[in-house]
Coordinates of C-alpha atoms and ligand atoms in Angstrom, one line a residue:
X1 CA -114.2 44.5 2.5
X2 CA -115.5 47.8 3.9
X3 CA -112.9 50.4 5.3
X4 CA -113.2 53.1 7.4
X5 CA -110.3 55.7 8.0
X6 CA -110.9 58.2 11.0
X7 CA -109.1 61.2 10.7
X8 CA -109.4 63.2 8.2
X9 CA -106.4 65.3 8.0
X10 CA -103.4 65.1 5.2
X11 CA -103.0 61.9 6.5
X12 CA -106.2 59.9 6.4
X13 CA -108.5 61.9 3.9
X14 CA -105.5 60.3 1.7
X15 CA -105.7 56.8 2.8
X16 CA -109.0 57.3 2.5
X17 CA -109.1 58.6 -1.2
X18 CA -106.6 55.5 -1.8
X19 CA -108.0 52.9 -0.4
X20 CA -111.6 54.0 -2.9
X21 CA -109.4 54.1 -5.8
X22 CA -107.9 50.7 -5.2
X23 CA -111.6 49.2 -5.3
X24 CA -112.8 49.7 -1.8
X25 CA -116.0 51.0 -0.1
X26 CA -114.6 53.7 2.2
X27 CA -116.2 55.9 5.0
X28 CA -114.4 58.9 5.9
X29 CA -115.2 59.9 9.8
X30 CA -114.1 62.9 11.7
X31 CA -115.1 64.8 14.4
X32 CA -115.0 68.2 12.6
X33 CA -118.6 68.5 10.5
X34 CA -117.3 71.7 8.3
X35 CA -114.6 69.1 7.3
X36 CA -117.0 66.4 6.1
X37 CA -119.5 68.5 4.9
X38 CA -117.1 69.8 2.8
X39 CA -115.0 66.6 2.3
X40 CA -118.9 65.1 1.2
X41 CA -119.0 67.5 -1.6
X42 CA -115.8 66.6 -2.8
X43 CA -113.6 69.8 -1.9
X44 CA -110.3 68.8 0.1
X45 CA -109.9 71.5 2.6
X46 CA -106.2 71.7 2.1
X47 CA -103.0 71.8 -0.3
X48 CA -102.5 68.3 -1.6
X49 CA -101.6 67.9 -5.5
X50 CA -103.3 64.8 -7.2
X51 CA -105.7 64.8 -4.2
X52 CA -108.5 66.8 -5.4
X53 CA -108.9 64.6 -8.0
X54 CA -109.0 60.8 -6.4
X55 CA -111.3 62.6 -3.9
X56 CA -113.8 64.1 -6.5
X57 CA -114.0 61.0 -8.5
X58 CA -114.9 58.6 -5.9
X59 CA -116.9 60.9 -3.7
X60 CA -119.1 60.7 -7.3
X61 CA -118.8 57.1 -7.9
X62 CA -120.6 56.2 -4.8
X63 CA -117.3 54.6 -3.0
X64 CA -116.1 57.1 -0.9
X65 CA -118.6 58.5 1.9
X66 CA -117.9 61.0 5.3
X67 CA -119.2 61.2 8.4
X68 CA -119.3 61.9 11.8
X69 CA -121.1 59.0 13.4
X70 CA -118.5 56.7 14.9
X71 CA -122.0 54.5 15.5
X72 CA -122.3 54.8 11.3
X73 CA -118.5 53.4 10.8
X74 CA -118.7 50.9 13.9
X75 CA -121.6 49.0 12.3
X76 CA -120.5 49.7 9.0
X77 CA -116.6 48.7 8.5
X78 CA -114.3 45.5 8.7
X79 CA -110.9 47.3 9.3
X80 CA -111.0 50.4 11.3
X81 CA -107.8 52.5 9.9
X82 CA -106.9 55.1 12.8
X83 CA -104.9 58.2 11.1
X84 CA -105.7 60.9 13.6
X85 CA -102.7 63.3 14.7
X86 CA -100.8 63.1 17.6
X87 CA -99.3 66.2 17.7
X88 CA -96.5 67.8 20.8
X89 CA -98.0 68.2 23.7
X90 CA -97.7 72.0 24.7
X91 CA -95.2 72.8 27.0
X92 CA -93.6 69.1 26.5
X93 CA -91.7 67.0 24.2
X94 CA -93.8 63.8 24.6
X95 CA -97.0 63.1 22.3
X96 CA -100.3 64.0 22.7
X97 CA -102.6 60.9 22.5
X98 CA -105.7 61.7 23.6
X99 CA -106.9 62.1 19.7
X100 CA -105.9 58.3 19.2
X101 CA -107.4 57.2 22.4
X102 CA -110.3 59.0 22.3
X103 CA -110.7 57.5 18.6
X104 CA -109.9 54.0 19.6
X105 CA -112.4 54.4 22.5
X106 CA -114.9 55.7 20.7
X107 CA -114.5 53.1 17.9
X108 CA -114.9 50.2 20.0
X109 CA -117.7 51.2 21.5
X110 CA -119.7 51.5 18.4
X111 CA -118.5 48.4 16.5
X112 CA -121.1 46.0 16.1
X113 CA -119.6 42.6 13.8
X114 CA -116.0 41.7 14.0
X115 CA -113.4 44.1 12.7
X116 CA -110.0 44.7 12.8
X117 CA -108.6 48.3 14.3
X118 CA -105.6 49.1 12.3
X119 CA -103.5 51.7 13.7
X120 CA -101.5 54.6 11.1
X121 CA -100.9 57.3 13.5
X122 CA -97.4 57.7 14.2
X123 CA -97.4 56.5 18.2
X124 CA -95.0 56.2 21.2
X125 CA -93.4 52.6 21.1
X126 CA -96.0 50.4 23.1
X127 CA -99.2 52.0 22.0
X128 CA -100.6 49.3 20.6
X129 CA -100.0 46.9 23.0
X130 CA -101.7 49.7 25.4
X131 CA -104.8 50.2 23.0
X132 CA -105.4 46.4 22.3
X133 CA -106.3 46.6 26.5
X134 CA -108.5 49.9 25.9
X135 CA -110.2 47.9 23.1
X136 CA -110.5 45.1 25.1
X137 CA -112.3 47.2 28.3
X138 CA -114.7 49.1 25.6
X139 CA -115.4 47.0 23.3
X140 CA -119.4 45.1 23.1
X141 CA -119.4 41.2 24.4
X142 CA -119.6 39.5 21.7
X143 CA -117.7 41.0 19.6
X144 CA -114.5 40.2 18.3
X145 CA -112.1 43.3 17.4
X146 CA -108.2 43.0 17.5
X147 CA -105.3 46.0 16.7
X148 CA -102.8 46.2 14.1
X149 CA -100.2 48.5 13.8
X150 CA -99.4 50.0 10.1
X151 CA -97.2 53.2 9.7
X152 CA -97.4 55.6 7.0
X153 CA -94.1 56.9 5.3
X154 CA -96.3 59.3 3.1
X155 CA -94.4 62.4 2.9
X156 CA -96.8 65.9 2.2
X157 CA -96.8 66.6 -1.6
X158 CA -96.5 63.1 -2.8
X159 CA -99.4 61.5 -0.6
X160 CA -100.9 60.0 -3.4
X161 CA -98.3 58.5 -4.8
X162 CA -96.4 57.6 -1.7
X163 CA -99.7 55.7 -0.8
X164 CA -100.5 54.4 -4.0
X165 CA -97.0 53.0 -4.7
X166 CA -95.2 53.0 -1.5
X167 CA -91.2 51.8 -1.3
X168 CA -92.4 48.8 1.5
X169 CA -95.7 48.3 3.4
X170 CA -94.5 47.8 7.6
X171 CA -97.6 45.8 9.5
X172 CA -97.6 44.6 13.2
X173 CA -99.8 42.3 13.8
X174 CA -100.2 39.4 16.5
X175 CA -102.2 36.7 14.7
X176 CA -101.9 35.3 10.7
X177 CA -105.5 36.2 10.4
X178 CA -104.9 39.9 11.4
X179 CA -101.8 39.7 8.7
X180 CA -104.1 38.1 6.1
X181 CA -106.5 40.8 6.3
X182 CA -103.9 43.3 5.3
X183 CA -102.4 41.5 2.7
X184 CA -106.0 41.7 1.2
X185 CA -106.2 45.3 2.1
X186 CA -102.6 46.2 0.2
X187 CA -103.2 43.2 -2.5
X188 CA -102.3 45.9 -5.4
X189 CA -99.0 46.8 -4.2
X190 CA -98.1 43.1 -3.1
X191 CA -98.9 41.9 -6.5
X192 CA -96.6 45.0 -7.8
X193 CA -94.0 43.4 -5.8
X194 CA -93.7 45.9 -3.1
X195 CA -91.9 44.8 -0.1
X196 CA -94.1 44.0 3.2
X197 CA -92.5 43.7 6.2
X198 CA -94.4 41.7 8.9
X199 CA -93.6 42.2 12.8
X200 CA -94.2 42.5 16.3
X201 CA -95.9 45.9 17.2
X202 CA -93.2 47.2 19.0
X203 CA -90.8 46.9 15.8
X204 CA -93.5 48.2 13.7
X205 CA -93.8 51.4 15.5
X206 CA -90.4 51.9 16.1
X207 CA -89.4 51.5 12.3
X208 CA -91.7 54.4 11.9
X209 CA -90.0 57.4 14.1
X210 CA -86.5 55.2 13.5
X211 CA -86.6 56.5 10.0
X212 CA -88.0 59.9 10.7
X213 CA -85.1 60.5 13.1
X214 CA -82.6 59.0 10.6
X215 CA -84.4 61.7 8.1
X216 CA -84.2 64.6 10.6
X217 CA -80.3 63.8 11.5
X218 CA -79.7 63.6 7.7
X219 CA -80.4 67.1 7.4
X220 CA -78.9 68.1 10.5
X221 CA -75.7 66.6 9.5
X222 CA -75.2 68.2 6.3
X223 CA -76.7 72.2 8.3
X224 CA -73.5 71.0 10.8
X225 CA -71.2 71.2 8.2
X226 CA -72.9 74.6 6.6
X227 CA -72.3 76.0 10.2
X228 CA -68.8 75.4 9.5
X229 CA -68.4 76.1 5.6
X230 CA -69.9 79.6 6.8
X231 CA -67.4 80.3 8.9
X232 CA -64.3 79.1 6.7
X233 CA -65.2 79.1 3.5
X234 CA -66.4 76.6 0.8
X235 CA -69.5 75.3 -0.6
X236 CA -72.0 73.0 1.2
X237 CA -74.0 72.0 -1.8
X238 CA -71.0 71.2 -3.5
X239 CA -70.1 69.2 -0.8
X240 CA -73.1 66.9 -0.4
X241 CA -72.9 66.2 -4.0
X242 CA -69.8 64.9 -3.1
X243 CA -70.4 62.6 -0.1
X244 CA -73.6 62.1 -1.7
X245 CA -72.4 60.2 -4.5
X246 CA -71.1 57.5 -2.4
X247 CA -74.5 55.4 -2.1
X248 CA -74.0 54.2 0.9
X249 CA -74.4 57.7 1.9
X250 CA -76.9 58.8 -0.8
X251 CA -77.6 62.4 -2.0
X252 CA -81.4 62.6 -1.0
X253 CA -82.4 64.6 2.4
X254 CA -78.8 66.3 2.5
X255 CA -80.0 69.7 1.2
X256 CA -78.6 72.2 3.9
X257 CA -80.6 75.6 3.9
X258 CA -83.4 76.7 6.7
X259 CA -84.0 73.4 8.1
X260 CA -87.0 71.2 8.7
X261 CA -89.8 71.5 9.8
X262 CA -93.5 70.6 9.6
X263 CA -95.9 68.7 11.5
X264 CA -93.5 65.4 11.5
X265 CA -90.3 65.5 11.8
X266 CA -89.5 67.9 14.6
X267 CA -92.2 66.8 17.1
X268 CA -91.2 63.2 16.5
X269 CA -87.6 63.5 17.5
X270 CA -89.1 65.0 20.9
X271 CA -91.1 62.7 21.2
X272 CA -89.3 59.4 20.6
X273 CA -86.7 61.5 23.0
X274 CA -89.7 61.7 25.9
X275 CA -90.5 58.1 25.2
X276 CA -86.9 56.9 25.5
X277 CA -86.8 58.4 28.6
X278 CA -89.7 57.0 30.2
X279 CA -88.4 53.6 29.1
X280 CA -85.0 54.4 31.1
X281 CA -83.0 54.8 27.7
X282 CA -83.0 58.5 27.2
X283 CA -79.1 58.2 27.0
X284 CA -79.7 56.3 23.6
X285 CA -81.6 59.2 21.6
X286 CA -80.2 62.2 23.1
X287 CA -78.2 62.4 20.4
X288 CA -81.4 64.0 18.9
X289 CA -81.3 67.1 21.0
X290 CA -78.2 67.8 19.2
X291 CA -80.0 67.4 16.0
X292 CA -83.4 69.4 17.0
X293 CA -80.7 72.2 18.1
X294 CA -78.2 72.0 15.0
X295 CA -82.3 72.5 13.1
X296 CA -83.1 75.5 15.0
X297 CA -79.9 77.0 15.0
X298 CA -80.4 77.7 10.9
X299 CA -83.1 80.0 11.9
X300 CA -81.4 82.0 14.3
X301 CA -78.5 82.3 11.4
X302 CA -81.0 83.1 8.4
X303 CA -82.1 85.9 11.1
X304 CA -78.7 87.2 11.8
X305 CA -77.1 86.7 8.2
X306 CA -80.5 89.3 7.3
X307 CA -79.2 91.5 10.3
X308 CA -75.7 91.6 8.6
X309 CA -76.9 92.2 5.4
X310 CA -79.4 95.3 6.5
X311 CA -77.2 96.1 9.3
X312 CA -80.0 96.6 11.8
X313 CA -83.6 95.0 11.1
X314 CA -85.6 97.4 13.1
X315 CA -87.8 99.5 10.3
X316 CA -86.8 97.3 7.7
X317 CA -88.8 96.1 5.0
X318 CA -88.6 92.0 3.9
X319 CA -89.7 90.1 1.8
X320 CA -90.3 86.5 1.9
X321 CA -90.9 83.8 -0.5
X322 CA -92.2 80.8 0.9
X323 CA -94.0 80.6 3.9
X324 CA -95.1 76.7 3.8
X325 CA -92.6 74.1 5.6
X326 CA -91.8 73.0 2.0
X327 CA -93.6 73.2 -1.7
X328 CA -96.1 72.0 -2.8
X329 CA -97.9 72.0 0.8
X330 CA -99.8 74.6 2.5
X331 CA -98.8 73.0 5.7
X332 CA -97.5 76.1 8.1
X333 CA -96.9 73.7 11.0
X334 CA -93.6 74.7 12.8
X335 CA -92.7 76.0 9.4
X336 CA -89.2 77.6 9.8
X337 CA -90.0 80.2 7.4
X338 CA -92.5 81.4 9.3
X339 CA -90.6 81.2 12.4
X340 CA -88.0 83.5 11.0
X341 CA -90.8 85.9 9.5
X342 CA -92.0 85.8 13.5
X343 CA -88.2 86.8 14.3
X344 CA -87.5 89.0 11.9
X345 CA -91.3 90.9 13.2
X346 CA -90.5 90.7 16.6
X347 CA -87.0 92.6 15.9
X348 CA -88.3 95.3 14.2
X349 CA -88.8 94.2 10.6
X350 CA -92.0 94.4 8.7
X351 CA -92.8 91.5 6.9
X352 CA -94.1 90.7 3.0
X353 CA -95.2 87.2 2.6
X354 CA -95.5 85.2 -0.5
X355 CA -96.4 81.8 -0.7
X356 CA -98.2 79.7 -3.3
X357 CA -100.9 77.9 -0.9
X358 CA -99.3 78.6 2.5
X359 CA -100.6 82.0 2.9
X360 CA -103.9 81.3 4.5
X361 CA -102.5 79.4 7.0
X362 CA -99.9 81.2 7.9
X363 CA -101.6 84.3 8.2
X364 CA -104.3 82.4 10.9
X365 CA -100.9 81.9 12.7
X366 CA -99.1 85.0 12.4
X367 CA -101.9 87.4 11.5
X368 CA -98.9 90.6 12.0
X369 CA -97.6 89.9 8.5
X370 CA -98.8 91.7 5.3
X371 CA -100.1 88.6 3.1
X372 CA -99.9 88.9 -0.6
X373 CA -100.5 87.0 -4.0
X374 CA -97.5 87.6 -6.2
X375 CA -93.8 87.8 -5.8
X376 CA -93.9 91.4 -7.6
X377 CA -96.5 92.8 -4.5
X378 CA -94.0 91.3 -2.2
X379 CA -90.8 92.2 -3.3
X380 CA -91.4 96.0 -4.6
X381 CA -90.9 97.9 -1.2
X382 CA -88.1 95.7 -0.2
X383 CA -84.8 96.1 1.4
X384 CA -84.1 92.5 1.5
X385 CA -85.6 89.1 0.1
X386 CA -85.7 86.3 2.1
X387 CA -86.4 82.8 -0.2
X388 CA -86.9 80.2 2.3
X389 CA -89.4 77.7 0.7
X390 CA -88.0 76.1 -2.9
X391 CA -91.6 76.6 -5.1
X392 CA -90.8 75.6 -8.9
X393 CA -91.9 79.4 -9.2
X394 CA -89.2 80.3 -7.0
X395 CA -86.5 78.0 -8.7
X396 CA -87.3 79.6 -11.9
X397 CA -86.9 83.2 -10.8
X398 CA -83.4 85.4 -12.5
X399 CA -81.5 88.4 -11.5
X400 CA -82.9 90.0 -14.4
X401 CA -86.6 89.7 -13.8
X402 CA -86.7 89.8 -10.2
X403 CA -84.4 93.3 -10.4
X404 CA -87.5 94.9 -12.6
X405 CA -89.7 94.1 -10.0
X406 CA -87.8 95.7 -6.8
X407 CA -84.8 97.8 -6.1
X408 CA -83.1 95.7 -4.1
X409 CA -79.9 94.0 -4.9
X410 CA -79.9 92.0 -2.0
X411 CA -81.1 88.5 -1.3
X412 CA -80.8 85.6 1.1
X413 CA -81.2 81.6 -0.6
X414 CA -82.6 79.3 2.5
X415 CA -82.6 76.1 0.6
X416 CA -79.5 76.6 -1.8
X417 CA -81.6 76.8 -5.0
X418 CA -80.0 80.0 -6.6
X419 CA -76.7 80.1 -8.5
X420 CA -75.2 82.2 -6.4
X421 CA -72.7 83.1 -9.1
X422 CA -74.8 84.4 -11.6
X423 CA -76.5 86.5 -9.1
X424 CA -73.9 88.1 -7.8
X425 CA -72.7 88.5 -11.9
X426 CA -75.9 90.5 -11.8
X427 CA -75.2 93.2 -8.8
X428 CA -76.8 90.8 -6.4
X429 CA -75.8 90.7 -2.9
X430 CA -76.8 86.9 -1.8
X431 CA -76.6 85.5 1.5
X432 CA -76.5 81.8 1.9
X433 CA -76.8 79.2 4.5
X434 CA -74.2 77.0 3.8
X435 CA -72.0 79.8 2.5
X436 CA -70.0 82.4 3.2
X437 CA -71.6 85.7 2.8
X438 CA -68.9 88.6 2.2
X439 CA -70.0 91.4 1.9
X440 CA -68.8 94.5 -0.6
X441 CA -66.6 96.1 2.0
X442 CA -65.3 93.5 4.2
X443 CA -63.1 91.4 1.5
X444 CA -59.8 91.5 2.2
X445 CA -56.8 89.1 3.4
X446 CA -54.3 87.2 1.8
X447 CA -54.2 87.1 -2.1
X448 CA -55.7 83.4 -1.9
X449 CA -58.4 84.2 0.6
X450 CA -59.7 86.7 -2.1
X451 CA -59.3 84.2 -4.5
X452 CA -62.1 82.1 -2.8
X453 CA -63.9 84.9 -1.7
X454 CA -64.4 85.8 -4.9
X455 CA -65.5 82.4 -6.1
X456 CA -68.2 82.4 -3.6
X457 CA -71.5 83.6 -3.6
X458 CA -71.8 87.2 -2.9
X459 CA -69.9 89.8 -4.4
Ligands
UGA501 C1 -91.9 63.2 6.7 C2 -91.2 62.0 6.1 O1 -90.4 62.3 5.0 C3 -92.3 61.0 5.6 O2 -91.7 59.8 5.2 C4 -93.2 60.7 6.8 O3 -94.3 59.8 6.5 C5 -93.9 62.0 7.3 O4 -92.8 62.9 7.7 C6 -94.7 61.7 8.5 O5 -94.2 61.3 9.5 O6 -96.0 61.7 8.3 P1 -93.0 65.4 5.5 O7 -93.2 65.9 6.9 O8 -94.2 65.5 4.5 O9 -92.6 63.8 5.6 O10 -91.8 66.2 4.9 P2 -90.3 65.9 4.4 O11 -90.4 65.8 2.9 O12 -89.7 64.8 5.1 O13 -89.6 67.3 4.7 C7 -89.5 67.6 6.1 C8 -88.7 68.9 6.3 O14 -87.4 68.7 6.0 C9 -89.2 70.1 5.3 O15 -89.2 71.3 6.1 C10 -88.1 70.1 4.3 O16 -88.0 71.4 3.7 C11 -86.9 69.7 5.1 N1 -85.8 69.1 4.3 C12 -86.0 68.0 3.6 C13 -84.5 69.8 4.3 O17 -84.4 70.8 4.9 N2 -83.5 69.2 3.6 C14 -83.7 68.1 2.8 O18 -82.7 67.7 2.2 C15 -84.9 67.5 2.8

């Protein structure tokens, strides 16, 4: 069975990768030629560990091809996978889908034998059913090509082993043929006993931005409860450990901090918002707004907690650590660090930015920051460091070594990673989201106010 992924992007130059390793011929096809010609040569133009490596290895063994040619990959392969983006359109919540139309267009135009188009892109409910008409209007007499619909829960960072061993495989198909061709396709992980769940398209789609949405309120519930430990006291990570441990509730996706971001989660609540509305239901996920609001409400908090802790920004000088929407990515899209670096600019501040891989990126976005490669060059001039994406390298950092390195004493944790104790132990000042921040001067109160006061992060 020949495969063909289009899209190249963190998303299908993955599948694509995977699909080679599991014993497939694979052509890669995207519109962007600097992408395959480099992609060809066996250099993945962005961040993705393990990736490199499944890409170099089959681009050598012969099994794993690029190109540009939708006429190549319609003669060529037997299932179509479709994994280009579909990202907010500007000035709206809804998707953008003229990447996935244009694809599916394109697609069945060229293909020649019959093939099966199976969809990965994360799509407003009733895509498919709307693309298996486009295929039908564009496709060559003849020729017999039907849609599937198969979401991807790969999350940036693990791609390769979300794809290789995923928790369940979700396919919407409308014939037992169509399902039997996929069952071939994911053979490996069946035989591993992963779970498949076969539906209607509709489901299928829906289960996709169901459980981003679950994912996103997750993490807006627990940042609901920091905008309330902030104000009263107490200790947020403490506190999802403890709700956490009941497992119907489950620790995972409850760290509070900056809030999420990326090129997933926030546009998909919008979008699954614009969708419900169309449909007449917009009264059944508008309880997303809320969510999308309680998320960009952190930023606005890690900016004025920075305020607070400077007392004015305006000729200020920051450091930050961490610019990608979270490690082990150098993925800047509606990053929140980089959004509060952007704040932070615009009220005056000059900005140090440090990230492992995110730097390029970021500075192609936001070109008025000063970029540089170490934690030492960032932090040395600073006033105040902001820590807002949770690198290993970041994790590991002490009072003690990060105190030779600048003369600050003052720090704010966006993703709860420090031990605010020990720093403040240290002379530290640390602002938290999810904790109070009292500073030097302002403690005072009732003997038991100080108590906790005292037990909380900063000094
Ligand atoms: C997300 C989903 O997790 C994947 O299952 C899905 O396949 C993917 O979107 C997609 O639709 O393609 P991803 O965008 O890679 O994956 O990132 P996540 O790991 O979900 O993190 C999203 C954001 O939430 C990050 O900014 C992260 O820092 C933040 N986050 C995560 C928190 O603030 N707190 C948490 O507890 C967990």
């Amino acid at each position: 069975m020949r495969i063909t992924v289009i899209g190249t992007g963190y998303l299908g130059a993955t599948h694509a990768a995977c699909m080679a390793e599991l014993g497939f011929e694979v052509l890669g096809l995207d519109i962007d030629p600097t992408r395959v010609a480099s992609l060809s040569e066996g250099l993945l133009p962005f961040h993705e560990p393990d990736l490199p490596a499944l890409l170099q290895k089959h681009v050598k063994s012969g099994r794993l091809r690029f190109t540009t040619s939708y006429q190549e990959a319609g003669a060529w392969g037997d299932v179509h996978f479709i994994g280009v983006g579909t990202p907010q359109r500007a000035g709206e919540g809804a998707a953008d889908m003229s990447y996935v139309d244009s694809a599916t267009i394109s697609l069945a135009r060229n293909i020649t034998k019959d093939a099966l188009i199976v969809g990965k892109s994360t799509v407003p409910v009733g895509t498919t059913r709307r693309l298996k008409n486009l295929v039908r209007d564009n496709k060559r007499p003849g020729v017999k090509v039907n849609v599937a619909w198969n979401p991807e829960f790969l999350r940036e960072g693990f791609a390769v082993v979300d794809t290789l061993t995923p928790d369940r495989l979700v396919i919407g198909v409308d014939s037992p043929e169509d399902e039997a061709v996929l069952r071939k396709v994911y053979a490996t992980a069946l035989a591993g006993g992963v779970p498949l769940i076969s539906t209607d398209f509709e489901t299928a789609e829906l289960v996709k931005v169901a459980a981003n949405a679950f994912l996103a309120t997750k993490i807006s519930f627990i940042n609901a409860f920091s905008e309330v430990t902030e104000v009263i006291g107490g200790d947020i990570t403490t506190l999802a450990d403890a709700i956490g441990l009941d497992a119907r509730i489950g620790r995972r996706f409850l760290n509070a901090g900056i809030g999420f971001g990326g090129g997933c989660l926030p546009k998909d609540i919008r979008a699954l918002q614009a969708r419900a509305a169309e449909l007449g239901v917009d009264h059944s996920m508008r309880f997303l707004d809320e969510m999308d609001g309680i998320n960009l409400r952190r930023r606005e908090r890690t900016v004025d907690l920075a305020r607070e802790m400077l007392g004015s920004l305006s000729q200020s000088r920051i450091a930050i650590l961490g610019v990608a929407f979270k490690p082990n990515s150098d993925d800047v899209r509606d990053s929140p660090a980089l959004d509060i670096a952007n704040r932070l600019f615009d009220e005056g501040a000059e900005v140090s930015i440090f990230d492992p891989a995110g730097n390029l990126n970021a500075s192609r976005r936001s070109p008025q920051h000063h970029y540089v490669s170490s934690t030492e060059d960032a932090v040395r001039e600073a006033d105040l460091i902001l820590l807002l994406t949770e690198w290993d390298e970041f994790k590991a950092l002490t009072p003690e070594g990060l105190s030779v390195q600048t003369g600050t004493r003052k720090i704010i944790d966006g993703r709860n990673i420090l031990r605010p104790q020990v720093w403040a132990d240290s002379g530290w000042s640390v602002g938290s989201l999810g904790r109070r921040y009292v500073a030097d001067q302002a403690i005072e109160g009732t003997p038991s106010e100080q108590l906790q006061m005292s037990s909380s992060p900063a000094p």
